[in-house]
Amino acid sequence: MKNSPNNPKEVAGRQAARLVKDNMVIGLGTGSTTAYAIKEMGRLVAEGLHILGVPTSYQSAFLATENGIPLTTLDEHPVLDIDIDGADQVANFVAIKGGGAAHTREKIVAMSAKKFVVVADESKMSNALSHVVPLEVIPFARKLVEKEVAQLGGKTEVRMGISKDGPVISDNGNFILDADFGEIHDPASLDVAISQCTGIVEHGIFMNLDVVYIGKKDGTVEIFEKS
Ligand code: 5RP
């Protein structure tokens, strides 16, 4: 399907937004690609579509409100119809997320959805995962986590703020450590191993992708569905 303009993030985000149907409860991801999906959903709401959104960050909450999408919570709607979110890298229906430090809420929302749809531009597609894995870490546990992750073969760096001195603080009040594991040959095992580290709230490996929308420079969108 041809789209215009030819911004790969925009075509992926806007096309995925069309999966949203009347009366659905939607997970609203974080990042610049999902922002296009949120804006498109806002346009559909203005045309009469009835949906509720659960935001994964302050960013998506602000954007949804600006675009007229009513918000709800997981307390009120623990099961979501669909979640649309971006990714930093995708390989074989596994994503690394957390470039915006929002992966903890993003994972909670993704795991609460019947269908998890990732939207990304073609630069994010890869044959193997090698992107740094963001870790949300309780500040008190930073040194312990550095040691635990080193034992798993990862090299950590505390993510520092831009336009803020010192470390990035997540929406949940925690540090973000970016862990470099080189090429990740077995993401499922790494997922389990990182999850067992004391002091890590959540990590950015997402194993539960159902559909991937990849926007391309020529304005087309390639859709991959897990069988
Ligand atoms: C935020 C995320 C984002 O979805 C991811 O970083 C992709 O962002 P973008 O669409 O801006 O490239 O995981 O925590």
XYZ file of C-alpha atoms and ligand atoms in Angstrom:
241
model
C 0.000 0.000 0.000
C 1.388 3.391 -1.010
C 1.313 6.270 1.458
C 2.473 9.855 1.453
C 4.432 11.686 2.686
C 7.384 9.303 2.568
C 8.467 9.506 6.180
C 8.969 5.827 7.130
C 8.038 6.391 10.775
C 4.934 8.307 9.822
C 3.637 5.774 7.295
C 4.154 2.890 9.744
C 2.520 4.729 12.646
C -0.431 6.063 10.701
C -1.162 2.759 8.992
C -1.048 0.779 12.253
C -3.513 3.251 13.790
C -6.083 1.967 11.324
C -6.157 -1.332 13.257
C -8.045 0.537 15.945
C -11.810 -0.032 15.923
C -14.763 1.472 17.748
C -14.931 0.808 21.510
C -11.411 -0.591 21.740
C -9.112 0.099 24.665
C -5.652 0.852 23.274
C -2.139 0.817 24.698
C -0.411 4.033 23.641
C 3.319 3.517 23.202
C 6.119 6.035 23.517
C 8.466 7.564 20.949
C 8.423 9.405 17.656
C 6.934 6.580 15.539
C 4.081 5.870 17.934
C 3.430 9.601 18.087
C 2.228 9.390 14.481
C -0.125 6.544 15.426
C -1.485 8.579 18.349
C -2.036 11.614 16.107
C -3.855 9.426 13.558
C -6.026 7.947 16.328
C -6.797 11.485 17.452
C -7.936 12.312 13.928
C -10.215 9.250 13.923
C -11.621 10.222 17.328
C -12.441 13.671 15.934
C -14.366 11.879 13.171
C -16.437 9.989 15.767
C -14.412 6.907 16.760
C -14.842 5.910 20.436
C -11.694 4.586 22.063
C -9.899 4.777 25.374
C -6.115 4.884 25.700
C -3.709 3.668 28.356
C -0.507 5.721 28.037
C 2.928 4.191 28.587
C 4.603 7.467 29.594
C 4.017 11.126 30.345
C 4.934 11.740 26.695
C 2.121 9.568 25.348
C -0.332 10.817 27.971
C 0.325 14.456 27.020
C 0.123 13.684 23.298
C -3.092 11.672 23.638
C -4.750 14.446 25.604
C -3.617 17.082 23.081
C -5.159 14.933 20.329
C -8.480 14.367 22.069
C -8.010 10.694 23.031
C -9.686 9.954 26.381
C -7.419 8.118 28.822
C -8.056 5.265 31.217
C -5.952 3.050 33.480
C -5.035 -0.618 33.761
C -6.997 -0.645 37.031
C -10.157 0.164 35.096
C -9.241 -1.834 31.971
C -6.752 -4.572 32.837
C -7.066 -6.200 29.397
C -6.367 -4.025 26.359
C -7.563 -4.823 22.839
C -4.348 -3.711 21.188
C -1.082 -1.968 22.048
C 0.853 0.025 19.441
C 4.445 0.899 20.290
C 7.818 1.601 18.705
C 11.143 -0.211 18.946
C 14.863 0.469 18.827
C 15.632 -2.814 17.055
C 13.538 -5.754 15.840
C 14.715 -9.235 14.860
C 12.593 -12.369 14.498
C 9.611 -10.940 16.416
C 11.790 -9.878 19.343
C 12.306 -6.160 20.027
C 14.669 -4.078 22.079
C 12.879 -1.069 23.501
C 13.562 1.635 26.041
C 15.291 4.275 23.954
C 12.904 6.712 25.591
C 13.408 5.161 29.058
C 9.761 4.073 29.094
C 10.195 0.299 28.709
C 8.870 -0.691 32.133
C 5.430 0.797 31.563
C 5.651 -0.164 27.908
C 6.163 -3.811 28.851
C 3.356 -3.780 31.419
C 1.014 -2.352 28.798
C 2.241 -4.732 26.055
C 1.749 -7.731 28.334
C -1.775 -6.509 29.120
C -2.778 -6.376 25.450
C -4.438 -9.092 23.376
C -2.361 -7.921 20.415
C 1.024 -6.179 20.546
C 1.856 -4.234 17.388
C 5.307 -2.726 16.876
C 5.736 0.195 14.489
C 9.175 1.151 13.199
C 11.090 2.413 10.202
C 13.168 -0.003 8.172
C 16.436 1.003 9.887
C 15.210 -0.816 13.007
C 14.925 -4.225 11.295
C 17.857 -6.530 11.749
C 18.779 -10.187 11.339
C 20.087 -10.320 14.906
C 19.756 -8.157 18.009
C 22.807 -6.105 18.996
C 21.336 -2.863 20.348
C 22.128 -1.980 23.962
C 19.497 -3.312 26.337
C 18.007 -0.571 28.538
C 17.610 -1.564 32.177
C 15.428 0.344 34.622
C 17.302 0.148 37.902
C 16.455 1.121 41.462
C 19.092 3.798 42.243
C 20.057 2.069 45.526
C 20.957 -1.089 43.526
C 23.131 0.502 40.817
C 26.458 -1.041 41.875
C 24.936 -4.474 42.472
C 23.257 -4.383 39.061
C 26.528 -3.405 37.351
C 28.138 -6.501 38.895
C 25.230 -8.818 38.083
C 25.077 -7.671 34.467
C 28.872 -8.014 34.085
C 28.482 -11.647 35.198
C 26.047 -12.086 32.302
C 28.605 -10.607 29.887
C 27.115 -7.110 29.700
C 28.864 -3.764 29.996
C 26.658 -1.110 31.561
C 26.584 2.652 31.285
C 24.318 4.935 33.264
C 22.214 6.945 30.804
C 22.834 10.632 31.299
C 20.322 13.401 30.774
C 20.249 15.858 27.898
C 19.208 19.324 29.075
C 19.512 17.865 32.581
C 22.687 17.385 34.596
C 23.213 13.882 35.949
C 21.390 10.653 35.179
C 18.117 10.196 33.336
C 15.335 9.525 35.836
C 12.504 7.369 34.488
C 8.802 8.172 34.862
C 8.930 5.730 37.808
C 11.803 7.558 39.547
C 14.576 5.101 38.642
C 17.918 5.137 36.786
C 18.381 3.756 33.283
C 21.486 1.675 32.618
C 22.216 0.739 29.001
C 23.764 -2.725 28.845
C 25.901 -3.752 25.895
C 25.884 -7.534 25.351
C 27.264 -7.373 21.798
C 25.281 -9.599 19.461
C 22.504 -11.336 21.357
C 22.255 -14.920 20.080
C 19.650 -16.160 22.555
C 17.338 -13.293 23.579
C 14.914 -15.651 25.357
C 17.633 -16.836 27.756
C 18.942 -13.301 28.270
C 15.383 -12.145 29.011
C 15.131 -14.713 31.815
C 18.659 -14.080 33.130
C 18.250 -10.289 33.360
C 14.835 -10.692 34.947
C 16.503 -12.645 37.766
C 18.914 -9.813 38.663
C 18.125 -8.103 41.941
C 17.564 -4.367 41.577
C 16.435 -4.372 37.935
C 12.818 -3.301 37.704
C 12.462 -4.202 34.026
C 14.585 -4.590 30.915
C 14.046 -3.682 27.276
C 13.878 -7.125 25.619
C 10.303 -7.699 24.436
C 9.486 -11.259 23.418
C 5.739 -10.907 22.814
C 5.449 -9.163 19.429
C 2.406 -10.225 17.387
C 2.613 -7.849 14.421
C 5.350 -5.567 13.072
C 4.669 -2.599 10.759
C 7.829 -1.494 8.960
C 7.687 1.851 7.186
C 9.941 2.291 4.165
C 11.464 5.268 2.402
C 9.378 4.591 -0.721
C 6.210 5.183 1.296
C 5.176 1.536 1.590
C 4.602 -0.388 4.795
C 5.597 -4.025 5.158
C 3.524 -5.961 7.666
C 4.864 -9.069 9.418
C 2.465 -11.210 11.444
C 3.567 -13.932 13.798
C 2.012 -17.215 12.726
C 10.650 4.295 24.312
C 10.745 3.281 23.244
C 10.496 3.745 21.843
O 9.359 3.110 21.369
C 11.699 3.412 21.004
O 12.818 4.074 21.564
C 11.508 3.851 19.541
O 11.419 5.231 19.460
P 11.248 5.991 18.069
O 9.925 5.581 17.506
O 11.292 7.450 18.449
O 12.386 5.610 17.171
O 11.003 2.118 23.450
O 11.057 3.775 25.542
